[in-house]
Every structure is written in structure tokens, then in C-alpha cells.
Short mmCIF file of C-alpha atoms in Angstrom, two decimals:
data_model
loop_
_atom_site.label_atom_id
_atom_site.label_comp_id
_atom_site.label_asym_id
_atom_site.label_seq_id
_atom_site.Cartn_x
_atom_site.Cartn_y
_atom_site.Cartn_z
CA MET A 1 33.33 37.56 96.20
CA LYS A 2 30.15 36.81 94.22
CA THR A 3 29.17 38.89 91.26
CA LYS A 4 25.76 40.40 90.59
CA LEU A 5 24.76 37.10 88.95
CA ASP A 6 25.29 35.35 92.31
CA TYR A 7 27.41 32.63 90.72
CA GLN A 8 27.14 29.12 92.14
CA THR A 9 29.89 27.87 89.82
CA SER A 10 33.60 28.60 90.15
CA GLY A 11 35.62 30.65 87.68
CA LYS A 12 37.51 27.51 86.61
CA GLU A 13 34.24 25.75 85.85
CA ARG A 14 32.91 28.61 83.75
CA VAL A 15 36.14 28.92 81.75
CA SER A 16 36.43 25.14 81.30
CA TYR A 17 32.81 24.87 80.19
CA ALA A 18 33.27 27.62 77.60
CA MET A 19 36.56 26.19 76.31
CA TYR A 20 35.04 22.73 75.83
CA PHE A 21 32.88 24.13 73.05
CA PHE A 22 35.92 25.88 71.56
CA GLY A 23 37.60 22.50 71.13
CA GLN A 24 34.44 20.64 70.17
CA ASN A 25 33.67 23.02 67.33
CA ILE A 26 37.20 22.77 65.96
CA LEU A 27 36.75 19.02 65.79
CA TRP A 28 33.22 19.31 64.37
CA ALA A 29 34.32 21.81 61.71
CA TYR A 30 36.90 19.34 60.43
CA ALA A 31 34.48 16.41 60.57
CA GLY A 32 31.92 18.55 58.73
CA LEU A 33 34.10 18.40 55.61
CA VAL A 34 33.50 14.68 55.23
CA ALA A 35 31.40 15.23 52.08
CA THR A 36 34.37 16.84 50.31
CA PHE A 37 36.62 14.08 51.70
CA LEU A 38 34.44 11.38 50.13
CA LEU A 39 34.70 13.08 46.75
CA ASP A 40 38.48 13.44 47.13
CA ILE A 41 38.95 9.71 47.77
CA GLY A 42 37.11 8.91 44.56
CA ILE A 43 33.51 8.28 45.68
CA GLU A 44 30.98 9.44 43.07
CA ALA A 45 28.84 12.38 44.15
CA LYS A 46 25.52 10.50 43.97
CA VAL A 47 26.92 7.53 45.88
CA ALA A 48 28.38 9.83 48.54
CA SER A 49 25.02 11.57 48.77
CA ALA A 50 23.26 8.29 49.55
CA ILE A 51 25.89 6.94 51.93
CA LEU A 52 25.70 10.02 54.16
CA LEU A 53 22.01 9.40 54.77
CA ILE A 54 22.36 5.78 55.91
CA PRO A 55 23.83 6.57 59.37
CA LYS A 56 20.86 8.81 60.08
CA ILE A 57 18.66 5.73 60.43
CA TRP A 58 20.83 4.83 63.42
CA ASP A 59 20.75 8.45 64.57
CA ALA A 60 16.96 8.44 64.71
CA VAL A 61 17.18 5.61 67.24
CA ASN A 62 20.29 6.32 69.30
CA ASP A 63 19.83 10.05 69.93
CA THR A 64 16.24 9.78 71.09
CA LEU A 65 16.84 6.69 73.23
CA PHE A 66 20.00 8.17 74.67
CA GLY A 67 18.11 11.22 75.92
CA PHE A 68 15.55 8.85 77.46
CA ILE A 69 18.37 6.92 79.17
CA VAL A 70 20.00 10.12 80.48
CA ASP A 71 16.75 11.30 82.06
CA ARG A 72 16.34 7.97 83.90
CA THR A 73 19.97 7.31 84.86
CA LYS A 74 21.67 8.41 88.08
CA PHE A 75 25.30 7.37 88.60
CA ARG A 76 26.71 6.34 91.98
CA ASN A 77 28.42 9.71 92.43
CA ASN A 78 24.98 11.35 91.96
CA GLN A 79 26.09 12.81 88.62
CA LYS A 80 23.80 12.79 85.62
CA PHE A 81 25.71 14.33 82.70
CA LEU A 82 29.49 14.40 83.34
CA PRO A 83 30.03 10.60 83.16
CA TRP A 84 28.55 10.52 79.65
CA ILE A 85 30.66 13.53 78.63
CA ARG A 86 33.84 11.78 79.82
CA ILE A 87 33.07 8.64 77.80
CA GLY A 88 32.21 10.55 74.62
CA THR A 89 35.26 12.81 74.85
CA ALA A 90 37.56 9.79 75.25
CA ILE A 91 36.30 8.28 71.99
CA ILE A 92 35.49 11.18 69.66
CA GLY A 93 38.99 12.27 68.61
CA ILE A 94 40.18 8.73 67.83
CA THR A 95 37.12 7.89 65.74
CA THR A 96 37.44 11.14 63.78
CA VAL A 97 41.03 10.29 62.84
CA ILE A 98 40.04 6.75 61.84
CA MET A 99 37.26 8.14 59.63
CA PHE A 100 39.73 10.32 57.70
CA ALA A 101 42.31 7.54 57.41
CA ILE A 102 40.59 6.04 54.35
CA SER A 103 43.03 6.10 51.46
CA LYS A 104 42.14 7.05 47.89
CA ASN A 105 44.42 4.21 46.79
CA ILE A 106 42.16 1.51 48.20
CA PRO A 107 40.98 -0.21 45.00
CA SER A 108 37.58 -1.34 46.28
CA THR A 109 34.83 1.26 46.55
CA SER A 110 32.81 -1.08 48.76
CA MET A 111 35.74 -1.34 51.17
CA LYS A 112 35.97 2.45 51.36
CA LEU A 113 32.25 2.75 52.02
CA THR A 114 32.27 0.00 54.67
CA TRP A 115 35.22 1.63 56.46
CA PHE A 116 33.47 4.98 56.36
CA LEU A 117 30.13 3.66 57.64
CA VAL A 118 31.62 1.75 60.58
CA SER A 119 33.87 4.62 61.68
CA TYR A 120 31.11 7.18 61.20
CA LEU A 121 28.63 5.20 63.30
CA VAL A 122 31.11 5.01 66.20
CA PHE A 123 31.93 8.72 65.74
CA ASP A 124 28.23 9.51 65.80
CA ALA A 125 27.61 7.51 69.00
CA ALA A 126 30.52 9.29 70.74
CA TYR A 127 29.22 12.68 69.64
CA THR A 128 25.77 11.83 71.02
CA MET A 129 27.26 10.91 74.40
CA LEU A 130 29.08 14.22 74.78
CA ASP A 131 26.97 16.80 72.97
CA ALA A 132 23.50 16.66 74.54
CA PRO A 133 24.85 16.27 78.12
CA MET A 134 27.19 19.25 77.60
CA TYR A 135 24.32 21.51 76.58
CA ALA A 136 22.22 20.21 79.49
CA LEU A 137 25.06 20.48 82.03
CA PRO A 138 24.31 24.13 83.05
CA THR A 139 20.93 22.98 84.40
CA ALA A 140 22.85 20.76 86.84
CA MET A 141 25.74 23.16 87.52
CA THR A 142 23.48 25.91 88.86
CA THR A 143 19.87 26.70 89.71
CA ASN A 144 20.41 30.39 88.91
CA VAL A 145 18.56 31.12 85.65
CA GLN A 146 20.72 34.15 84.84
CA GLU A 147 23.86 32.11 85.40
CA ARG A 148 22.59 29.39 83.06
CA THR A 149 21.98 32.02 80.38
CA SER A 150 25.50 33.35 80.92
CA LEU A 151 26.97 29.85 80.52
CA ILE A 152 24.99 29.22 77.32
CA SER A 153 26.05 32.60 75.89
CA SER A 154 29.69 31.85 76.65
CA ASN A 155 29.58 28.46 74.95
CA ARG A 156 28.07 30.00 71.82
CA PHE A 157 30.87 32.60 71.72
CA THR A 158 33.74 30.16 72.26
CA GLY A 159 32.10 27.56 70.03
CA MET A 160 31.82 29.99 67.13
CA LEU A 161 35.38 31.17 67.76
CA GLY A 162 36.61 27.58 67.58
CA GLY A 163 34.61 26.95 64.42
CA LEU A 164 35.96 30.15 62.88
CA ILE A 165 39.56 29.25 63.65
CA ALA A 166 39.06 25.79 62.16
CA THR A 167 37.37 27.04 59.00
CA VAL A 168 40.13 29.60 58.53
CA LEU A 169 43.02 27.21 59.16
CA VAL A 170 41.75 23.98 57.56
CA PRO A 171 41.87 25.29 53.94
CA ILE A 172 45.42 26.51 54.62
CA VAL A 173 46.76 23.49 56.51
CA ARG A 174 44.90 20.57 54.89
CA PRO A 175 46.32 20.87 51.35
CA LYS A 176 49.81 20.62 52.88
CA THR A 177 49.13 17.79 55.33
CA GLY A 178 46.47 15.76 53.56
CA TRP A 179 43.24 14.60 55.20
CA LEU A 180 44.69 12.09 57.71
CA LEU A 181 47.52 14.14 59.20
CA GLY A 182 45.21 17.15 59.23
CA ALA A 183 42.70 15.15 61.30
CA VAL A 184 45.41 14.15 63.77
CA ILE A 185 46.56 17.77 64.18
CA PHE A 186 43.14 19.36 64.56
CA CYS A 187 41.68 16.59 66.76
CA SER A 188 44.67 16.69 69.13
CA PHE A 189 44.42 20.48 69.39
CA ALA A 190 40.66 20.28 69.97
CA THR A 191 40.86 17.58 72.64
CA ALA A 192 43.30 19.65 74.70
CA PHE A 193 40.57 22.26 75.19
CA MET A 194 37.85 19.70 75.88
CA LEU A 195 39.58 17.94 78.79
CA PRO A 196 39.54 20.52 81.67
CA ILE A 197 35.77 20.50 82.31
CA LEU A 198 35.96 16.74 82.87
CA PHE A 199 37.95 17.46 86.03
CA THR A 200 36.64 20.87 87.15
CA GLY A 201 32.94 20.46 86.43
CA LYS A 202 30.48 19.89 89.30
CA GLU A 203 26.81 18.94 89.24
CA ARG A 204 24.92 20.61 92.08
CA ASN A 205 21.32 20.32 90.91
CA THR A 206 20.83 16.58 90.33
CA GLU A 207 17.70 15.83 92.34
CA PHE A 208 15.47 13.18 90.76
CA ASN A 209 11.76 13.68 91.29
CA GLU A 210 9.36 10.76 91.23
CA LYS A 211 7.77 11.64 87.89
CA THR A 212 11.15 11.84 86.17
CA GLU A 213 12.37 8.54 87.63
CA LYS A 214 9.21 6.81 86.32
CA PHE A 215 9.48 8.54 82.96
CA GLY A 216 8.54 5.89 80.36
CA LEU A 217 8.35 5.81 76.57
CA LYS A 218 4.66 6.65 76.67
CA ASP A 219 5.41 9.65 78.91
CA MET A 220 8.12 10.73 76.46
CA VAL A 221 5.64 10.77 73.58
CA THR A 222 3.12 12.68 75.71
CA TYR A 223 5.78 15.18 76.77
CA LEU A 224 6.88 15.83 73.18
CA ALA A 225 3.29 16.11 71.97
CA LYS A 226 2.57 18.80 74.56
CA ASN A 227 5.80 20.71 74.03
CA ARG A 228 5.08 22.58 70.81
CA TYR A 229 7.81 25.14 71.44
CA LEU A 230 10.43 22.41 71.55
CA ALA A 231 9.08 21.19 68.20
CA ILE A 232 9.24 24.70 66.71
CA SER A 233 12.76 25.31 68.04
CA LEU A 234 13.99 22.02 66.59
CA ALA A 235 12.25 22.80 63.29
CA LEU A 236 14.10 26.12 63.07
CA ILE A 237 17.46 24.44 63.72
CA PHE A 238 16.66 21.81 61.09
CA ILE A 239 15.36 24.15 58.38
CA ILE A 240 18.25 26.61 58.58
CA GLY A 241 20.68 23.72 58.87
CA VAL A 242 19.61 21.77 55.80
CA CYS A 243 19.63 24.94 53.72
CA SER A 244 22.96 26.35 54.95
CA ILE A 245 25.35 24.57 52.61
CA GLU A 246 28.15 27.12 52.97
CA THR A 247 30.34 24.83 55.08
CA VAL A 248 29.70 21.73 52.98
CA LEU A 249 30.53 23.44 49.69
CA SER A 250 33.08 25.98 50.98
CA LEU A 251 36.13 24.27 49.49
CA ILE A 252 34.39 23.38 46.23
CA VAL A 253 33.01 26.92 45.78
CA ALA A 254 36.43 28.39 46.55
CA ARG A 255 38.20 26.08 44.09
CA ASN A 256 35.77 26.58 41.20
CA CYS A 257 34.03 29.94 41.65
CA LEU A 258 36.58 32.04 43.51
CA GLY A 259 39.81 30.81 41.95
CA SER A 260 41.59 29.18 44.90
CA GLU A 261 40.84 26.85 47.81
CA SER A 262 42.47 29.40 50.11
CA MET A 263 39.58 31.79 49.32
CA ALA A 264 37.42 29.57 51.52
CA THR A 265 39.38 30.99 54.44
CA VAL A 266 38.66 34.58 53.40
CA ILE A 267 34.93 34.10 52.80
CA THR A 268 34.44 32.02 55.92
CA ALA A 269 36.22 34.64 58.00
CA ILE A 270 33.97 37.38 56.59
CA LEU A 271 30.86 35.23 57.03
CA THR A 272 31.59 34.32 60.66
CA LEU A 273 33.21 37.53 61.93
CA PRO A 274 29.78 38.94 62.88
CA MET A 275 29.37 35.89 65.16
CA ILE A 276 32.31 36.93 67.30
CA ILE A 277 31.12 40.54 67.56
CA LEU A 278 27.44 39.73 68.12
CA ALA A 279 28.19 37.04 70.70
CA VAL A 280 29.58 39.82 72.90
CA PHE A 281 26.78 42.34 72.37
CA LEU A 282 23.73 40.16 71.74
CA PRO A 283 23.02 39.37 75.43
CA LYS A 284 22.75 43.13 76.05
CA ILE A 285 20.53 43.56 73.00
CA CYS A 286 18.27 40.73 74.20
CA ARG A 287 17.88 42.39 77.59
CA ARG A 288 16.33 45.35 75.78
CA PHE A 289 14.45 43.51 73.04
CA ASP A 290 12.86 40.06 73.27
CA LYS A 291 15.21 37.47 71.77
CA VAL A 292 12.51 35.89 69.56
CA VAL A 293 11.75 39.29 68.00
CA VAL A 294 15.47 39.84 67.37
CA LEU A 295 15.72 36.38 65.79
CA THR A 296 12.71 37.05 63.53
CA TYR A 297 14.30 40.15 62.02
CA ALA A 298 17.66 38.37 61.73
CA MET A 299 16.09 35.96 59.24
CA LEU A 300 15.50 38.90 56.87
CA PHE A 301 19.21 39.72 56.97
CA GLY A 302 19.89 36.15 55.90
CA VAL A 303 17.51 36.42 52.93
CA ALA A 304 19.01 39.75 51.85
CA GLY A 305 22.58 38.47 52.02
CA CYS A 306 21.77 35.42 49.90
CA LEU A 307 19.97 37.46 47.22
CA ILE A 308 22.87 39.92 47.01
CA GLY A 309 25.18 37.01 46.26
CA PHE A 310 22.87 35.41 43.71
CA ILE A 311 22.11 38.61 41.78
CA GLY A 312 25.65 40.00 41.95
CA GLY A 313 27.36 36.74 41.04
CA TYR A 314 30.74 35.32 42.01
CA ARG A 315 32.90 37.27 39.56
CA SER A 316 32.81 40.43 41.69
CA MET A 317 34.73 39.84 44.92
CA ALA A 318 33.18 43.00 46.43
CA VAL A 319 29.68 41.56 45.91
CA VAL A 320 30.75 38.22 47.36
CA MET A 321 32.12 39.92 50.48
CA VAL A 322 29.08 42.16 51.01
CA SER A 323 26.84 39.12 50.62
CA ALA A 324 28.87 37.23 53.21
CA VAL A 325 28.72 40.06 55.75
CA VAL A 326 24.96 40.64 55.47
CA LYS A 327 24.19 36.93 55.51
CA GLY A 328 26.65 36.49 58.37
CA ILE A 329 24.69 38.91 60.57
CA GLY A 330 21.50 36.89 60.18
CA TYR A 331 23.23 33.53 60.58
CA SER A 332 25.21 34.70 63.63
CA ILE A 333 22.10 35.84 65.48
CA PHE A 334 20.41 32.55 64.61
CA MET A 335 23.35 30.48 65.87
CA ILE A 336 23.37 32.29 69.21
CA ILE A 337 19.66 32.65 69.94
CA SER A 338 18.30 29.38 68.52
CA TYR A 339 20.13 27.33 71.15
CA MET A 340 18.76 29.57 73.90
CA LEU A 341 15.28 28.43 72.85
CA ILE A 342 15.85 24.83 74.00
CA PRO A 343 16.17 25.66 77.75
CA ASP A 344 13.05 27.81 77.35
CA ALA A 345 11.26 24.81 75.85
CA VAL A 346 12.41 22.66 78.80
CA GLU A 347 10.74 25.12 81.20
CA TYR A 348 7.60 25.13 79.04
CA GLY A 349 7.52 21.31 78.96
CA THR A 350 8.01 21.10 82.72
CA TYR A 351 5.22 23.61 83.27
CA LYS A 352 2.79 21.77 80.99
CA SER A 353 3.58 18.15 81.95
CA GLY A 354 5.28 18.22 85.35
CA ILE A 355 8.18 16.23 83.85
CA ARG A 356 11.59 17.88 83.56
CA ALA A 357 12.85 15.99 80.50
CA THR A 358 16.15 17.84 80.10
CA GLY A 359 18.01 14.85 78.65
CA ILE A 360 15.51 14.04 75.91
CA SER A 361 15.13 17.72 74.98
CA PHE A 362 18.84 18.29 74.47
CA SER A 363 19.31 14.89 72.83
CA LEU A 364 16.69 15.86 70.28
CA GLN A 365 18.67 19.05 69.71
CA THR A 366 21.77 16.93 69.05
CA PHE A 367 19.81 14.58 66.80
CA THR A 368 18.41 17.51 64.83
CA SER A 369 21.85 19.08 64.44
CA LYS A 370 23.38 15.83 63.18
CA LEU A 371 20.42 15.03 60.95
CA ARG A 372 20.61 18.42 59.29
CA GLY A 373 24.37 17.93 58.86
CA ALA A 374 23.87 14.66 57.04
CA ILE A 375 20.97 15.89 54.92
CA VAL A 376 22.64 19.13 53.89
CA GLY A 377 25.67 17.13 52.82
CA SER A 378 23.48 14.78 50.81
CA ILE A 379 21.55 17.68 49.25
CA ALA A 380 24.78 19.43 48.27
CA LEU A 381 26.32 16.27 46.80
CA PHE A 382 23.10 15.33 45.00
CA ALA A 383 22.96 18.81 43.44
CA LEU A 384 26.57 18.46 42.30
CA GLY A 385 25.69 15.14 40.73
CA LEU A 386 22.74 16.70 38.88
CA PHE A 387 24.99 19.45 37.53
CA GLY A 388 27.47 16.84 36.30
CA TYR A 389 30.23 17.27 38.90
CA ASP A 390 33.21 15.07 37.93
CA SER A 391 34.82 13.60 41.09
CA THR A 392 37.57 11.95 39.01
CA LEU A 393 39.22 15.31 38.32
CA ALA A 394 42.17 16.38 40.45
CA GLU A 395 41.54 18.93 43.21
CA ASP A 396 43.19 21.75 41.24
CA VAL A 397 41.27 21.11 37.99
CA LEU A 398 38.19 23.28 37.39
CA GLN A 399 34.81 21.75 36.64
CA ALA A 400 32.84 22.62 33.49
CA GLN A 401 31.37 26.15 33.39
CA SER A 402 27.78 24.88 33.63
CA VAL A 403 28.73 22.97 36.77
CA ILE A 404 30.39 26.05 38.29
CA ASP A 405 27.30 28.19 37.64
CA GLY A 406 25.11 25.50 39.17
CA ILE A 407 27.29 25.35 42.28
CA TRP A 408 26.90 29.11 42.82
CA THR A 409 23.12 29.01 42.30
CA VAL A 410 22.63 26.33 44.96
CA TYR A 411 25.16 28.04 47.25
CA THR A 412 23.18 31.30 47.28
CA LEU A 413 19.51 30.42 46.78
CA LEU A 414 19.05 27.36 49.01
CA PRO A 415 20.00 29.26 52.21
CA ALA A 416 17.60 32.06 51.21
CA VAL A 417 14.73 29.56 51.20
CA GLY A 418 15.66 28.40 54.70
CA TYR A 419 15.76 31.93 56.12
CA LEU A 420 12.44 32.85 54.52
CA VAL A 421 10.60 29.76 55.81
CA SER A 422 12.04 30.32 59.30
CA PHE A 423 10.91 33.95 59.26
CA PHE A 424 7.27 32.97 58.71
CA LEU A 425 7.53 30.14 61.25
CA LEU A 426 8.67 32.57 63.96
CA LEU A 427 6.22 35.28 62.93
CA PHE A 428 3.07 33.16 63.01
CA LEU A 429 3.72 30.17 65.32
CA TYR A 430 6.23 31.13 68.02
CA LYS A 431 4.24 33.13 70.59
CA MET A 432 6.27 32.46 73.76
CA ARG A 433 8.35 35.41 74.98
CA ASP A 434 11.04 35.93 77.62
CA ARG A 435 8.54 37.21 80.19
CA ASP A 436 6.53 34.00 79.77
CA VAL A 437 9.61 31.82 80.34
CA ASP A 438 10.44 33.76 83.50
CA ILE A 439 6.92 33.19 84.86
CA MET A 440 7.01 29.46 84.10
CA THR A 441 10.50 29.11 85.61
CA ARG A 442 9.28 30.71 88.83
CA ALA A 443 6.28 28.38 88.89
CA ASN A 444 8.42 25.30 88.18
CA SER A 445 10.75 26.18 91.07
CA GLY A 446 7.85 26.76 93.46
CA GLU A 447 8.45 30.49 93.80
CA ILE A 448 4.86 31.18 92.70
CA THR A 449 1.79 28.95 92.48
CA ARG A 450 0.39 27.61 89.24
CA GLU A 451 -2.72 29.74 89.73
CA GLU A 452 -0.56 32.85 90.03
CA ALA A 453 1.38 31.79 86.92
CA GLU A 454 -1.80 31.27 84.90
CA THR A 455 -2.97 34.73 85.89
CA LEU A 456 0.32 36.32 84.86
CA LEU A 457 0.48 34.37 81.57
CA ASN A 458 -3.07 35.49 80.77
CA GLY A 459 -3.53 32.85 78.08
CA ARG A 460 -0.62 34.09 75.93
CA ILE A 461 0.80 30.59 75.42
#
């Protein structure tokens, strides 16, 4: 019996799709600690900072071109996204383990860096093949807009839950297992949840129109130039991402500012708990209030949380916890809503250009996410180098007091800058609202004419 959403997908598909992101985010949370890993195997902070940026040159090429390839490729079984997801999933776990297999005892720094670069580039290519198609998959699974929103909401909930579990368990498990065995354990666990959708998933909406099939590089540039809301959405993801150094420095902050690496588990749990709660209630909130308005106010929560932490300092655990909760509310809303903006931008781009460039849009989302991950790691490591961080010290040896104070300053103030810039970006530049997306979606599907859509939009966008 169909629900009020008139589901086109099966229950198994919906559960499998949601659980894929649970596993993926466990794997990504572990891989996201690569900056700390490089320091632990004896790479100097400034060198590690530079080496993390090098793969992004490749990223700038492969992510964008991959989205272009996805939009133009139709497999024999008439599938567009699932074949890529299967290939990427088969590779990602193995390459993650290989990346963390570098031993501190290798005498040559150049050998360590070469090993890291090669394994990271393969890891990055695998992640590209699975990530963008997974986010785009709902557009092929169903033509029901409400159902697509439901699928995206579910993947944000399970994804954050997976990330939370990983960030809680990694600081507990990793010191006992070491980096390599920890990678094997967490990647195996993650892959088990990623496999089902490869067998249960179905693509129902895979029609190729003539304009999409003839979509060339020049058309891609034109499409991106006309799609300002895609640009703004990606800018938001990038700005918040490069400023949110909590994950990158979580273990280092816990070791030096909070007294124990295990405190990373406590703070991360407090920071991300609002994500679990809000992921349940936010869809209902967004049915009453426009999601962009909700996101705009959420940025102010982020600023407030950061300033509480900076002013109160790290010596008061109560202040640290309050800061994490308030900041967590803003960050949680951002993590859920920001990824809902990409499908909206796809509808806007289709309406303006006549080209439904789903692949390139979601590939640019993946590229932006990975670029911000690399840059935030480089920023964090560069800051540590400026403060005089000594990577030759053992994990359980505290840094100098001036270094510790510097770590806390960057940890609290840099995210505040990101939230503040994003607030003004949303307030003054993002004019598209949910009602506008609904009108454009109806026009794109042929439910109403373009003339009717223009009348209803009334020049708002």
C-alpha cells in the first residue's frame, strides 16, 4: 500500500540508500583524520600542509570531467549512476587501508610522501565515482519531488549518525589498534552498510533528452555561468568547510587543551548530537518556514557558539560543552539544508538553460567537499606550524603552552568567520525560495507552461 508520498521506490531501496551514507560517512570520518596521521608518522606540519594541497590539482580536473562524463554516458542496462557507484565502492575501502598502511619506521620521508600521494589519488578517484552519483541517484530512482526530498533527508540523518559513531569510536579504538588495523576495522564495518543498495537500487527515470546527449564543454560553461544558485550553494559548502577545523584538529585539541585524546569523543558527541535530533524534526520545520530562512538564522548560532568557546577558554569544561552545543545547532542545520540546495539548483539550471546537468552539478558538490577537506587540513597544519607545533614529540607529550593557546584560538575563531561570511551571503545574494523551486519543477516537468511559470515567479529570481 502506498503512503501519502506516493512512493515509487521500495522499502528495501529506501533503507539501503539511507544506510549507504551511514557506511560512507564512517569511512570518510576515518579518512578525514589523515592530517593527524601524517604528523604521527613523522611528517613536519608545514610539509604535510603542502602535500595535502597537491592532490587537489587532480581533483579540479577529475571531479568536473567526471560529472561531464556521467551526464553524457548511458550504460547498456539503461542505468546512469549505479554502475559508477559499484566501481567506486569496490575500490574505496582497499585504498583507504593502503593509505593508512604507511609506517612511521620508513626512514625516507620522500618514500612516505610518494606512498601517500599515490594511494590518496586512487582513493580520491574512487570517492568521486561513488559520491556524486549517490547524491544524484534519487533523481533517477523517482520522479516524485517529495519522495526525493525524503530520500535526501534520510541520507543526511544516517550519514550524520555514521559520522557521529565514527568520531566517537575512533579516539577510543585507534590508540589501541594503531592507524592501520583501525583502518581495516572501520573500513570493513563501513563497507558492509554500503553494499545493499548496489543490489536493491533501481533507476526508473533515466531518459536522455537530445540537449543532454549533445551536452559539450562549451554548454557546461554556459550552464554553470547561468546557474548562480549552484555557485552560491557550492560557495556556502566551501566557506563553512574550510573554516570548520573541528574534525581536523579534534585529536590534537583533545590531547593538548582538554587533557586526553578520549575527550575528542565527548566533545564530538556533544557537537554532533543536535544533528541527530534536528535531522528528525527539521523537515517538519522546513514545511512551516522556508529552508533558506532557517539556514540563515542557523549561521548566527554558529557564530555565537564559537565566540562562547573563544571568550570562555578551554579550562572550563562547562564553557567548552555549552560552546559545542550552540555551535552544533548551527552546524547541524547547515549540514542538512545545504545539501538540499543542490537539487534546487539543478531545477533552476534546467529552467534557465533547458539542460538537466545533474551529473556535473553533484560532481561539483563532491569536488567542493573534497577541496574544502584538503584546504582545511592544510590551513590547520599550516597554523600549527606557525605556532611552533613539534611533530617529533610523542602522542602523549604536551606541546608548549604558546602552541596550545594558539591551537584553541584557531579552533574557535576560524569557524566563526565562516559562519559570519555565510550569513551575509545568504542574506543578500540567495533570493530563491521553496515556492520558486516548486514552480520551476512543475515547468521543467511540463505540468505548467513557461509563460505560466514566469507569471507565478513574478521576477523574484
